[in-house]
PDB file of C-alpha atoms in Angstrom:
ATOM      1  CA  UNK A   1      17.687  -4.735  14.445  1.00 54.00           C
ATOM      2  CA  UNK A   2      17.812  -4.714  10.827  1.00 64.00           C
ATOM      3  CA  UNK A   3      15.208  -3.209   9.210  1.00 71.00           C
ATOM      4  CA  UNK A   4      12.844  -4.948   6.238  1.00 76.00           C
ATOM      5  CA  UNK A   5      13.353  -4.166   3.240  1.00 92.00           C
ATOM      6  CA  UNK A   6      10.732  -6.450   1.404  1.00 95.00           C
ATOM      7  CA  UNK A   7       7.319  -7.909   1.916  1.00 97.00           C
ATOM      8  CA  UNK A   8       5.750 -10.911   1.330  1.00 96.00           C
ATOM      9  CA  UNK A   9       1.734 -10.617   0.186  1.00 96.00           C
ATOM     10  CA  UNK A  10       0.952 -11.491   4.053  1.00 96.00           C
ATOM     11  CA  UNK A  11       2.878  -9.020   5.571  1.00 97.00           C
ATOM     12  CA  UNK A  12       1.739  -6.336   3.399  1.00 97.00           C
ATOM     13  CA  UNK A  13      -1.389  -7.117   4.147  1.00 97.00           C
ATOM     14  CA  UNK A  14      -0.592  -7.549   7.841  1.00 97.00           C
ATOM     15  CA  UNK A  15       0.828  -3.810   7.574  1.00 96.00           C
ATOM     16  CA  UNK A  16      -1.919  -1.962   5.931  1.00 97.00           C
ATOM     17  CA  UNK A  17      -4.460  -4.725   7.826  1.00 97.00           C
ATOM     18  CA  UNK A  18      -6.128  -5.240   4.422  1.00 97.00           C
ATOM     19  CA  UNK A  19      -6.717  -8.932   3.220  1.00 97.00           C
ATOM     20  CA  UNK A  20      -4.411 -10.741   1.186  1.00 96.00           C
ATOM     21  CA  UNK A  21      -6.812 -11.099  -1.458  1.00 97.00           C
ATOM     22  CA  UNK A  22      -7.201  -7.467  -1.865  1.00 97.00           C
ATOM     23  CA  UNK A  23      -3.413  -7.209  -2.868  1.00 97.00           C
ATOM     24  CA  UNK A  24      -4.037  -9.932  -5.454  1.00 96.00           C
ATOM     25  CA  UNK A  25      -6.943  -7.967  -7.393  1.00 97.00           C
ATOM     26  CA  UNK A  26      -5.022  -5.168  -6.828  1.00 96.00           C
ATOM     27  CA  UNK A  27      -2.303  -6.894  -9.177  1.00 96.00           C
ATOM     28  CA  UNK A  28      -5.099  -7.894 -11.388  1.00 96.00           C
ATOM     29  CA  UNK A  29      -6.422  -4.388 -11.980  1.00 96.00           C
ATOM     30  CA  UNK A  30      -3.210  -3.157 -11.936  1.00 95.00           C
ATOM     31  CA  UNK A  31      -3.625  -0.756  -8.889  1.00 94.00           C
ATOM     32  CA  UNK A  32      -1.301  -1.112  -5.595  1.00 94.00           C
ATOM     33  CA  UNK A  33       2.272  -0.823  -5.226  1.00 96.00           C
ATOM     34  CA  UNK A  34       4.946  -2.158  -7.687  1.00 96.00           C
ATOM     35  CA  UNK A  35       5.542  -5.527  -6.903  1.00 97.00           C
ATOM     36  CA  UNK A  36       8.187  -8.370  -8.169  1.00 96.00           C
ATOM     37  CA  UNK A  37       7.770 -11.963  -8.727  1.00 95.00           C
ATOM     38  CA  UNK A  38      11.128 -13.671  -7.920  1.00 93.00           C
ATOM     39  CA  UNK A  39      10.483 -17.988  -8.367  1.00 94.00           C
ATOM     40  CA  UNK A  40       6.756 -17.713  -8.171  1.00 93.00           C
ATOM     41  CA  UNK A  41       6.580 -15.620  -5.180  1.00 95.00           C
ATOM     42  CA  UNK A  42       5.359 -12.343  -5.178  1.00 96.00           C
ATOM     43  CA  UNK A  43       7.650  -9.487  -3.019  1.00 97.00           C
ATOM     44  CA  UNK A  44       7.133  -6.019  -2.513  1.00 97.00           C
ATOM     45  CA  UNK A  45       9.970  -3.765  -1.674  1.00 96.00           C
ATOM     46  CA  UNK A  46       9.743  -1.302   1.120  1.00 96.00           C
ATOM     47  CA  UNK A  47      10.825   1.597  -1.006  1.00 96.00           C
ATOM     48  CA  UNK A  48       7.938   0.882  -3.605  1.00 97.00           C
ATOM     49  CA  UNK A  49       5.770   0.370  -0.395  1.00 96.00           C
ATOM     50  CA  UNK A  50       6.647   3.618   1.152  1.00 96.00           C
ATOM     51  CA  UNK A  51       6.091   5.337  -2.217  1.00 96.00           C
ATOM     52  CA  UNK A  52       2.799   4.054  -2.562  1.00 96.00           C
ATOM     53  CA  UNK A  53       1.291   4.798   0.672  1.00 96.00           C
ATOM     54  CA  UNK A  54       2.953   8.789   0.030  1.00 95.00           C
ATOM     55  CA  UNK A  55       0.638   8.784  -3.195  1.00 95.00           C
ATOM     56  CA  UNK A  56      -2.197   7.589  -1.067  1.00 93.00           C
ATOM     57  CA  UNK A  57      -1.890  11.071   1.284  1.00 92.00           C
ATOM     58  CA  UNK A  58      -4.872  13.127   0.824  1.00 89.00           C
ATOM     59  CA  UNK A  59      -5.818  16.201   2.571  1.00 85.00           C
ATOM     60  CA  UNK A  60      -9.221  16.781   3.939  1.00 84.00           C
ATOM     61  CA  UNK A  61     -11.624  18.968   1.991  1.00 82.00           C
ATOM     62  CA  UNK A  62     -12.219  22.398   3.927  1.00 81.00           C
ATOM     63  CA  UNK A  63     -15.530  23.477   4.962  1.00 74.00           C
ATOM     64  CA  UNK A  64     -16.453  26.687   3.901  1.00 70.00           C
ATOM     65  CA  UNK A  65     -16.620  28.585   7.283  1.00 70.00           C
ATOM     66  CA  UNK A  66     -20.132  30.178   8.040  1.00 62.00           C
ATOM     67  CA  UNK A  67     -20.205  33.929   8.154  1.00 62.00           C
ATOM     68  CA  UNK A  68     -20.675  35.316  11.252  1.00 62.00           C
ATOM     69  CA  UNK A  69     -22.400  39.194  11.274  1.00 57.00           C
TER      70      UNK A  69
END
């Protein structure tokens, strides 16, 4: 099987399970992955995908441990 390399709006938002809307005011506001409009439609490419979600990694914040005596 060949694997995808671009989205649609719906199947990004199928992916992430975020509504399609959301990726539109993302555009708007200019946050979200890089995106290209080819004829009107808007397509995300799997490599701009991937490097957005790798920006998104955060590491939890670490408790301070309480001292034992």
């Amino acid at each position: 099987m060949q694997e995808k390399i671009c989205f649609t709006q719906k199947e990004l938002a199928r992916r992430w399970t975020i509504s399609h809307r959301t990726l539109e005011r993302w555009r708007w506001t200019g946050e979200g992955p890089a995106f290209m409009k080819i004829g009107g439609r808007i397509i995300y490419r799997l490599e701009d995908v991937l490097a957005h979600e790798q920006a998104q990694l955060r590491q939890p914040a670490r408790c301070p441990r309480a001292r034992l005596s």
